[in-house]
Short mmCIF file of C-alpha atoms and ligand atoms in Angstrom, two decimals:
data_model
loop_
_atom_site.label_atom_id
_atom_site.label_comp_id
_atom_site.label_asym_id
_atom_site.label_seq_id
_atom_site.Cartn_x
_atom_site.Cartn_y
_atom_site.Cartn_z
CA MET A 1290 83.57 120.22 88.71
CA THR A 1291 86.62 119.26 86.26
CA GLN A 1292 89.30 117.38 87.10
CA PRO A 1293 92.60 117.95 85.93
CA ILE A 1294 94.15 115.03 83.78
CA ALA A 1295 97.11 113.25 85.57
CA VAL A 1296 99.15 109.86 84.71
CA LYS A 1297 97.70 107.07 86.57
CA ASP A 1298 99.70 105.34 89.51
CA ASP A 1299 101.78 108.69 90.18
CA PRO A 1300 101.71 110.71 93.24
CA TRP A 1301 99.86 113.29 91.37
CA GLU A 1302 97.32 111.43 90.66
CA MET A 1303 97.00 110.28 94.42
CA ALA A 1304 97.21 113.74 95.81
CA GLN A 1305 94.32 114.80 92.96
CA ARG A 1306 92.12 111.92 94.04
CA GLN A 1307 92.55 112.76 97.72
CA PHE A 1308 91.67 116.48 97.19
CA TRP A 1309 88.46 115.83 94.91
CA GLN A 1310 87.62 113.59 97.39
CA VAL A 1311 87.55 116.14 99.95
CA ALA A 1312 86.33 119.08 97.71
CA ARG A 1313 83.04 117.12 96.94
CA ARG A 1314 82.47 116.74 100.46
CA LEU A 1315 82.61 120.47 101.25
CA SER A 1316 80.57 123.39 99.62
CA LEU A 1317 83.15 125.36 98.26
CA ARG A 1318 82.07 128.36 95.88
CA ARG A 1319 82.45 127.14 92.41
CA GLY A 1320 85.82 127.91 90.99
CA LEU A 1321 87.64 127.58 94.16
CA PRO A 1322 88.36 123.99 94.06
CA GLU A 1323 89.76 123.81 90.53
CA LEU A 1324 92.05 126.76 91.88
CA LEU A 1325 93.16 124.46 94.80
CA ALA A 1326 93.63 121.91 92.57
CA THR A 1327 96.66 122.90 90.69
CA PRO A 1328 99.69 124.52 91.65
CA GLN A 1329 100.17 128.61 91.41
CA ARG A 1330 103.58 128.42 90.00
CA GLU A 1331 106.23 125.83 88.70
CA LEU A 1332 109.21 126.10 87.54
CA THR A 1333 111.58 123.49 85.43
CA ILE A 1334 115.20 124.36 85.42
CA ARG A 1335 118.10 122.96 83.35
CA PHE A 1336 121.18 123.97 84.65
CA PRO A 1337 125.23 123.31 83.96
CA VAL A 1338 127.43 121.96 86.78
CA ARG A 1339 131.24 121.69 86.34
CA MET A 1340 132.33 118.07 87.39
CA ASP A 1341 135.60 116.95 88.75
CA ASP A 1342 136.81 115.57 85.76
CA GLY A 1343 136.19 118.99 83.99
CA THR A 1344 133.14 118.05 81.89
CA ILE A 1345 130.14 120.11 82.40
CA ARG A 1346 127.01 118.11 83.19
CA VAL A 1347 123.12 119.36 82.89
CA PHE A 1348 120.71 118.58 85.60
CA THR A 1349 116.96 119.11 85.59
CA GLY A 1350 115.38 120.80 89.08
CA TYR A 1351 112.16 121.78 89.76
CA ARG A 1352 110.59 124.23 92.22
CA VAL A 1353 106.70 124.44 92.53
CA HIS A 1354 104.55 126.62 94.74
CA HIS A 1355 101.24 124.99 95.00
CA SER A 1356 99.49 127.64 97.18
CA LEU A 1357 100.25 131.29 98.57
CA VAL A 1358 97.15 131.91 100.40
CA LEU A 1359 98.11 131.31 103.83
CA GLY A 1360 101.52 132.83 103.66
CA PRO A 1361 104.92 132.29 102.06
CA THR A 1362 105.60 129.01 100.67
CA LYS A 1363 107.00 126.33 102.71
CA GLY A 1364 108.68 122.83 101.63
CA GLY A 1365 111.74 121.06 101.25
CA ILE A 1366 114.23 120.04 98.58
CA ARG A 1367 114.27 116.71 97.24
CA TYR A 1368 117.48 114.97 95.50
CA HIS A 1369 116.42 111.64 94.05
CA GLN A 1370 117.33 110.06 90.56
CA ASP A 1371 113.38 109.47 90.35
CA VAL A 1372 112.01 112.96 90.89
CA THR A 1373 109.55 113.97 88.35
CA LEU A 1374 107.78 117.18 88.03
CA ASN A 1375 104.57 115.47 89.20
CA GLU A 1376 106.16 114.26 92.08
CA VAL A 1377 107.15 117.76 93.13
CA ARG A 1378 103.65 118.97 92.18
CA ALA A 1379 101.94 116.52 94.78
CA LEU A 1380 104.37 117.07 97.37
CA ALA A 1381 103.89 121.03 96.98
CA MET A 1382 100.22 120.25 97.45
CA TRP A 1383 100.69 118.14 100.51
CA MET A 1384 102.53 120.73 102.11
CA THR A 1385 99.88 123.30 101.54
CA TRP A 1386 97.34 121.01 103.69
CA LYS A 1387 100.10 120.19 106.26
CA CYS A 1388 100.73 123.75 107.09
CA ALA A 1389 97.08 124.58 107.19
CA LEU A 1390 96.29 121.62 109.15
CA VAL A 1391 98.53 122.88 112.30
CA ASN A 1392 97.72 126.68 111.64
CA LEU A 1393 101.35 127.66 110.46
CA PRO A 1394 101.26 130.68 108.24
CA TYR A 1395 102.51 129.02 105.22
CA GLY A 1396 101.56 127.93 101.82
CA GLY A 1397 103.06 124.80 100.30
CA ALA A 1398 105.89 124.51 98.09
CA LYS A 1399 108.70 121.42 97.17
CA GLY A 1400 111.68 121.40 95.02
CA GLY A 1401 113.70 118.55 93.61
CA VAL A 1402 116.84 117.88 91.58
CA VAL A 1403 116.80 114.52 89.26
CA VAL A 1404 120.12 112.83 90.68
CA ASP A 1405 121.54 110.38 93.11
CA PRO A 1406 123.63 112.62 95.43
CA ARG A 1407 125.32 109.24 96.54
CA ARG A 1408 127.16 109.33 93.35
CA LEU A 1409 128.32 112.72 93.29
CA SER A 1410 131.61 113.98 94.98
CA PRO A 1411 131.21 116.26 98.22
CA GLY A 1412 132.83 119.25 95.50
CA GLU A 1413 130.14 118.29 93.07
CA LEU A 1414 127.28 118.04 95.28
CA GLU A 1415 128.14 121.62 96.77
CA ARG A 1416 128.47 123.20 93.24
CA MET A 1417 125.22 121.68 92.13
CA THR A 1418 123.40 122.85 95.13
CA ARG A 1419 124.82 126.27 95.05
CA ARG A 1420 124.04 126.63 91.11
CA PHE A 1421 120.22 125.31 91.84
CA ALA A 1422 119.91 127.76 94.73
CA SER A 1423 120.96 130.38 92.22
CA GLU A 1424 118.01 129.28 89.74
CA ILE A 1425 115.56 129.13 92.14
CA SER A 1426 116.41 132.38 94.07
CA ILE A 1427 114.06 134.34 91.65
CA LEU A 1428 111.47 132.51 93.60
CA MET A 1429 113.16 131.79 96.80
CA ASN A 1430 113.40 134.39 99.80
CA PRO A 1431 112.89 134.86 103.31
CA GLN A 1432 109.37 136.46 103.17
CA GLY A 1433 108.23 134.69 99.90
CA ASP A 1434 109.23 131.04 99.84
CA ILE A 1435 111.66 129.11 102.26
CA PRO A 1436 113.31 125.76 101.59
CA ALA A 1437 114.19 122.89 103.72
CA PRO A 1438 115.51 119.41 103.89
CA ASP A 1439 113.95 116.31 102.06
CA VAL A 1440 114.82 113.14 100.63
CA GLY A 1441 118.40 113.33 99.90
CA THR A 1442 119.37 116.60 101.25
CA ASN A 1443 120.41 117.67 104.75
CA ASP A 1444 121.70 120.62 106.80
CA GLN A 1445 125.02 120.86 105.19
CA ILE A 1446 123.14 121.43 101.97
CA MET A 1447 120.82 124.00 103.76
CA ALA A 1448 123.67 126.10 104.77
CA TRP A 1449 125.22 125.88 101.33
CA ILE A 1450 121.77 127.43 100.12
CA MET A 1451 121.87 129.75 102.73
CA ASP A 1452 125.22 130.87 101.82
CA THR A 1453 124.34 131.01 98.38
CA TYR A 1454 121.48 133.15 99.08
CA SER A 1455 123.28 135.40 101.22
CA MET A 1456 126.13 136.02 98.76
CA HIS A 1457 123.84 137.46 96.35
CA ILE A 1458 121.96 139.57 98.90
CA GLY A 1459 125.35 141.13 100.52
CA GLN A 1460 124.40 140.28 103.70
CA PRO A 1461 123.74 136.71 105.84
CA ILE A 1462 119.91 135.87 105.58
CA SER A 1463 119.56 132.92 107.41
CA ALA A 1464 115.84 133.08 107.28
CA VAL A 1465 115.70 131.75 103.81
CA VAL A 1466 116.03 128.23 104.48
CA THR A 1467 115.66 125.82 107.52
CA GLY A 1468 117.13 122.72 108.79
CA LYS A 1469 120.23 124.65 108.62
CA PRO A 1470 123.20 123.48 111.05
CA VAL A 1471 122.50 125.33 114.48
CA LEU A 1472 125.86 127.04 114.00
CA VAL A 1473 124.24 128.74 111.04
CA GLY A 1474 120.95 129.67 112.39
CA GLY A 1475 119.44 126.14 112.54
CA SER A 1476 117.31 125.24 115.48
CA LEU A 1477 117.98 122.91 118.15
CA GLY A 1478 115.44 119.87 118.00
CA ARG A 1479 115.10 120.25 114.23
CA LYS A 1480 116.95 117.24 113.29
CA GLU A 1481 114.97 115.11 115.27
CA ALA A 1482 111.78 117.27 115.00
CA THR A 1483 109.80 114.88 112.44
CA GLY A 1484 110.74 111.53 114.27
CA ARG A 1485 109.56 113.65 117.46
CA GLY A 1486 106.21 114.31 116.09
CA LEU A 1487 106.03 111.12 114.80
CA MET A 1488 106.39 109.40 118.14
CA ILE A 1489 103.92 111.67 119.72
CA ALA A 1490 101.51 111.18 117.14
CA ALA A 1491 101.87 107.33 117.62
CA ARG A 1492 101.44 107.90 121.34
CA GLU A 1493 98.23 109.88 121.00
CA ALA A 1494 96.70 107.14 118.49
CA ALA A 1495 97.55 104.65 121.31
CA ARG A 1496 95.85 106.68 123.86
CA LEU A 1497 92.80 107.29 121.27
CA LEU A 1498 92.64 103.75 120.48
CA GLY A 1499 93.00 102.19 123.81
CA LEU A 1500 96.32 100.14 122.79
CA PRO A 1501 99.41 99.59 125.33
CA TRP A 1502 102.08 102.04 124.67
CA ARG A 1503 105.10 100.55 126.58
CA GLY A 1504 105.95 97.25 124.86
CA ALA A 1505 103.65 98.44 121.56
CA THR A 1506 105.80 96.63 118.73
CA VAL A 1507 107.07 98.95 116.05
CA VAL A 1508 108.31 98.36 112.17
CA VAL A 1509 109.69 101.07 110.65
CA GLN A 1510 110.35 101.20 106.63
CA GLY A 1511 113.28 103.53 106.00
CA PHE A 1512 116.28 104.45 108.34
CA GLY A 1513 117.05 108.08 107.07
CA ASN A 1514 116.74 111.31 109.11
CA VAL A 1515 112.96 110.45 109.79
CA GLY A 1516 112.94 106.52 110.24
CA SER A 1517 115.67 106.55 112.75
CA ALA A 1518 114.92 109.51 114.68
CA THR A 1519 111.23 107.74 115.16
CA ALA A 1520 112.70 104.24 116.20
CA ARG A 1521 114.99 106.05 118.58
CA LEU A 1522 112.45 108.07 120.33
CA MET A 1523 109.91 105.01 120.23
CA TRP A 1524 112.55 102.76 121.83
CA GLU A 1525 113.24 105.58 124.48
CA GLU A 1526 109.59 105.38 125.42
CA GLY A 1527 109.66 101.55 125.77
CA CYS A 1528 108.44 100.48 122.59
CA CYS A 1529 109.77 97.61 120.97
CA VAL A 1530 111.08 98.04 117.50
CA ILE A 1531 111.12 94.77 116.01
CA ALA A 1532 111.92 95.59 112.41
CA VAL A 1533 113.58 98.35 110.14
CA SER A 1534 114.89 98.50 106.67
CA ASP A 1535 116.43 100.90 104.26
CA VAL A 1536 117.06 100.92 100.45
CA ARG A 1537 119.70 98.02 100.92
CA GLY A 1538 117.52 95.76 102.96
CA GLY A 1539 115.90 95.09 106.27
CA ILE A 1540 116.61 93.11 109.37
CA CYS A 1541 114.25 91.76 112.08
CA ASP A 1542 114.72 90.64 115.78
CA PRO A 1543 111.20 89.66 117.40
CA ARG A 1544 112.88 90.56 120.86
CA GLY A 1545 113.05 94.08 119.95
CA LEU A 1546 116.41 95.69 118.38
CA ASP A 1547 119.15 97.72 120.36
CA VAL A 1548 118.45 100.98 118.29
CA PRO A 1549 121.14 103.02 119.53
CA ALA A 1550 123.57 100.27 118.97
CA LEU A 1551 121.85 99.66 115.48
CA GLN A 1552 122.42 103.68 115.01
CA GLN A 1553 125.86 103.13 115.58
CA HIS A 1554 126.13 100.09 113.12
CA VAL A 1555 124.48 102.43 110.70
CA ALA A 1556 127.39 105.30 110.92
CA ALA A 1557 129.90 103.17 110.48
CA THR A 1558 128.31 100.92 107.83
CA GLY A 1559 125.78 102.78 105.87
CA SER A 1560 122.99 100.35 106.23
CA VAL A 1561 121.00 98.56 108.71
CA VAL A 1562 122.00 95.44 106.91
CA GLY A 1563 124.24 93.09 108.69
CA PHE A 1564 123.38 94.44 112.26
CA PRO A 1565 124.60 91.25 114.35
CA GLY A 1566 121.88 88.97 115.93
CA THR A 1567 119.19 89.80 113.44
CA THR A 1568 117.34 88.10 110.72
CA PRO A 1569 117.49 89.58 107.27
CA ILE A 1570 114.11 90.63 105.45
CA SER A 1571 113.21 92.51 102.16
CA ASN A 1572 112.47 96.33 102.47
CA ARG A 1573 109.01 95.32 101.11
CA ASP A 1574 108.28 92.37 103.23
CA VAL A 1575 108.85 94.73 106.67
CA LEU A 1576 105.52 96.02 105.70
CA ASP A 1577 103.83 92.77 106.23
CA LEU A 1578 104.78 91.86 109.75
CA PRO A 1579 102.36 92.17 112.61
CA CYS A 1580 102.91 95.01 114.98
CA THR A 1581 101.52 97.73 116.51
CA PHE A 1582 102.95 100.68 114.66
CA LEU A 1583 103.55 100.62 111.18
CA VAL A 1584 105.90 103.79 110.16
CA PRO A 1585 106.52 103.84 106.23
CA ALA A 1586 109.55 106.32 106.23
CA ALA A 1587 110.99 106.09 102.98
CA LEU A 1588 108.85 107.05 99.83
CA GLU A 1589 105.49 107.62 98.34
CA GLY A 1590 103.21 104.64 97.08
CA GLN A 1591 104.78 101.59 99.08
CA ILE A 1592 101.20 100.66 100.38
CA THR A 1593 99.30 99.86 97.80
CA GLY A 1594 96.00 97.85 96.56
CA GLU A 1595 98.22 94.87 95.90
CA ASN A 1596 99.79 94.90 99.56
CA ALA A 1597 97.16 96.34 101.59
CA ASP A 1598 95.30 93.18 102.00
CA ARG A 1599 98.45 91.59 103.89
CA LEU A 1600 99.38 94.31 106.28
CA GLN A 1601 99.04 93.06 110.10
CA ALA A 1602 99.71 96.38 111.49
CA GLN A 1603 97.20 97.87 113.98
CA VAL A 1604 98.07 101.35 113.16
CA ILE A 1605 99.95 103.13 110.26
CA VAL A 1606 101.93 106.34 111.08
CA GLU A 1607 102.94 107.72 107.91
CA GLY A 1608 106.24 109.36 108.17
CA ALA A 1609 106.86 109.51 104.26
CA ASN A 1610 104.43 111.92 102.33
CA GLY A 1611 102.10 109.91 100.36
CA PRO A 1612 103.10 106.38 101.46
CA THR A 1613 99.59 104.96 100.89
CA THR A 1614 97.58 105.10 97.93
CA PRO A 1615 93.87 105.83 97.69
CA ASP A 1616 93.22 102.08 96.95
CA ALA A 1617 94.85 101.14 99.97
CA ASP A 1618 93.47 103.73 102.34
CA ALA A 1619 90.09 102.13 101.11
CA ILE A 1620 91.14 98.61 101.99
CA LEU A 1621 93.00 99.59 105.23
CA GLU A 1622 89.53 101.54 106.59
CA ALA A 1623 87.63 98.57 105.67
CA ARG A 1624 89.83 96.23 107.54
CA GLY A 1625 90.02 98.58 110.75
CA ILE A 1626 93.50 99.44 110.43
CA THR A 1627 93.72 103.26 111.65
CA VAL A 1628 95.80 105.43 109.42
CA VAL A 1629 97.60 108.61 111.19
CA PRO A 1630 97.83 110.53 107.53
CA ASP A 1631 101.14 112.18 106.42
CA ILE A 1632 99.92 115.70 106.78
CA LEU A 1633 99.39 115.40 110.38
CA ALA A 1634 101.86 112.51 111.48
CA ASN A 1635 104.82 113.75 109.98
CA SER A 1636 104.25 117.53 110.69
CA GLY A 1637 106.84 118.15 113.33
CA GLY A 1638 109.45 118.70 110.81
CA VAL A 1639 107.64 121.37 109.13
CA ILE A 1640 106.36 122.61 112.75
CA VAL A 1641 110.02 123.20 113.89
CA SER A 1642 111.13 124.70 110.80
CA TYR A 1643 108.40 127.44 111.48
CA PHE A 1644 110.07 127.97 114.93
CA GLU A 1645 113.30 128.21 113.09
CA TRP A 1646 112.27 130.59 110.96
CA VAL A 1647 110.76 132.52 113.64
CA GLN A 1648 114.04 132.84 115.65
CA ASP A 1649 116.07 133.64 112.55
CA LEU A 1650 113.93 136.90 111.53
CA GLN A 1651 113.92 137.88 115.40
CA TYR A 1652 117.89 136.95 116.09
CA PHE A 1653 116.25 135.23 119.13
CA PHE A 1654 116.89 131.70 119.82
CA TRP A 1655 114.92 129.26 122.31
CA SER A 1656 116.03 126.40 124.48
CA GLU A 1657 115.61 123.03 123.18
CA ASP A 1658 113.02 122.49 125.92
CA ASP A 1659 110.96 125.26 124.82
CA ILE A 1660 110.90 124.05 121.40
CA ASN A 1661 109.82 120.51 122.37
CA ARG A 1662 107.31 121.50 124.40
CA ARG A 1663 105.75 123.67 121.49
CA LEU A 1664 106.19 121.17 118.90
CA GLU A 1665 104.48 118.84 121.72
CA ARG A 1666 101.51 120.97 122.05
CA LEU A 1667 100.96 121.44 118.47
CA MET A 1668 101.11 117.62 117.61
CA VAL A 1669 98.88 116.85 120.52
CA ARG A 1670 96.31 119.38 119.69
CA GLY A 1671 96.49 118.54 115.81
CA VAL A 1672 96.06 114.80 116.73
CA HIS A 1673 93.31 115.09 118.96
CA GLU A 1674 91.11 117.73 116.47
CA VAL A 1675 91.24 115.50 113.87
CA ALA A 1676 90.33 112.54 115.78
CA ALA A 1677 87.47 114.27 117.00
CA LEU A 1678 86.39 115.45 113.48
CA ALA A 1679 86.99 111.67 112.41
CA GLN A 1680 84.92 110.43 115.08
CA SER A 1681 82.37 112.98 114.60
CA GLN A 1682 81.85 112.66 110.89
CA GLY A 1683 82.25 108.65 110.82
CA ILE A 1684 85.33 109.51 108.28
CA SER A 1685 88.96 108.07 108.22
CA PHE A 1686 91.70 110.55 109.95
CA ARG A 1687 92.98 111.34 106.68
CA LEU A 1688 89.62 112.55 105.14
CA ALA A 1689 89.21 114.54 108.59
CA ALA A 1690 92.91 116.35 108.30
CA LEU A 1691 92.13 116.80 104.50
CA GLN A 1692 88.78 117.99 104.98
CA ARG A 1693 90.29 120.53 107.94
CA ALA A 1694 93.20 121.79 105.99
CA VAL A 1695 90.97 122.24 102.92
CA GLN A 1696 88.65 124.00 104.24
CA ARG A 1697 90.82 126.23 106.34
CA VAL A 1698 92.66 127.43 102.75
CA ALA A 1699 89.33 127.86 101.12
CA SER A 1700 88.01 130.03 103.75
CA ALA A 1701 90.86 131.99 103.86
CA LEU A 1702 90.98 132.44 99.90
CA ALA A 1703 87.47 133.53 100.27
CA THR A 1704 88.26 136.21 102.89
CA ARG A 1705 91.27 137.46 101.02
CA GLY A 1706 88.79 137.75 97.78
CA ILE A 1707 89.74 137.63 94.08
CA TYR A 1708 92.18 140.58 92.92
CA PRO A 1709 91.27 142.36 90.64
N1 LIG B 32 110.55 117.98 103.78
C1 LIG B 32 109.71 118.00 105.00
C2 LIG B 32 108.06 117.60 104.85
O1 LIG B 32 107.85 117.42 103.82
C3 LIG B 32 110.16 119.42 105.99
C4 LIG B 32 109.51 120.63 105.30
C5 LIG B 32 110.16 121.98 105.96
O2 LIG B 32 110.35 121.95 106.96
O3 LIG B 32 109.75 123.13 105.28
O4 LIG B 32 107.36 118.08 105.61
#
């Protein structure tokens, strides 16, 4: 098996190392690993946007389809100044494994625009989004490729994408994108879905490992949509959230934070920093705090060969995609720290995206209770199946999850056959 070359220390290199570790363990037919190791389609776009001052700014964006084996491609759109094609490739590949692992009828995709969205006015953000949506509409459609929110994007941006696509087609097509506002075909429970899934994954891990749940201490890195919902839901379950951080810094209180009050503080000030009665701590240092659950919910590559030795968490529940590098994985495994991997732990988002898509296609909407119950069932089953495989083969949760997912995609590919 030849391994494609990738730049060291980037997410694509991480995704490749993870994939080849699994591919070597599975006896797949020759040629299949090479096929699955690379994206099926990649689109790079340079597109102009009229700025408020009348000038034209040219942006760079991407949409990558990693695999179309199990169904239409699914995956978010990221707006961040550090977006690269390699990052989008890795995120698209992880979406393939994430969807396959919990049996969603989707392949994996991801998109991104190189931009700091906080530096655009609302009008500029809308025009940029609409132009990007037009540019990717050669790939995007409700039966072929369905975007969703990711870092730097939100439900309003999804509404603009839905509207732009619908304007092209001449009729409202809500199923082209998920994570929309409920008012325009979004699903109840979608906003908190990733956080709810993470809470369930942590709770099931506690059960499996015999750790206490109520009163368990929690540290969350990243307080965006995923991190804040996770902190809130774990707090509601009686866990003790002792530290959280965001891009501006972190805060710590060993007696436990009042998470609803913290959310109000963030809504008013834009950051967790300065929340009364807490001690400041850096965004990096929160990772080293002793706790039951560490939830990295920011960006990739946070837990590395450099700092994995210092971590004092008992369980890591990955909210972000790719927060732990393969070097760190090896160290954590040797130290007996359990990692509930991204493709399992944060799959609640895409699971409820799937529910949203199904509701949109049927023009029939479910109650929030229904959605949360279905999400709960899929998450609990996912965690226990992965844990059983990990235990029976003596491997990590990450390896077990990837192995299940890759095997599923490879089997579907072999069953569909090679055309012509
Ligand atoms: N961006 C989210 C993820 O990484 C959600 C993707 C989706 O709902 O399609 O899983």
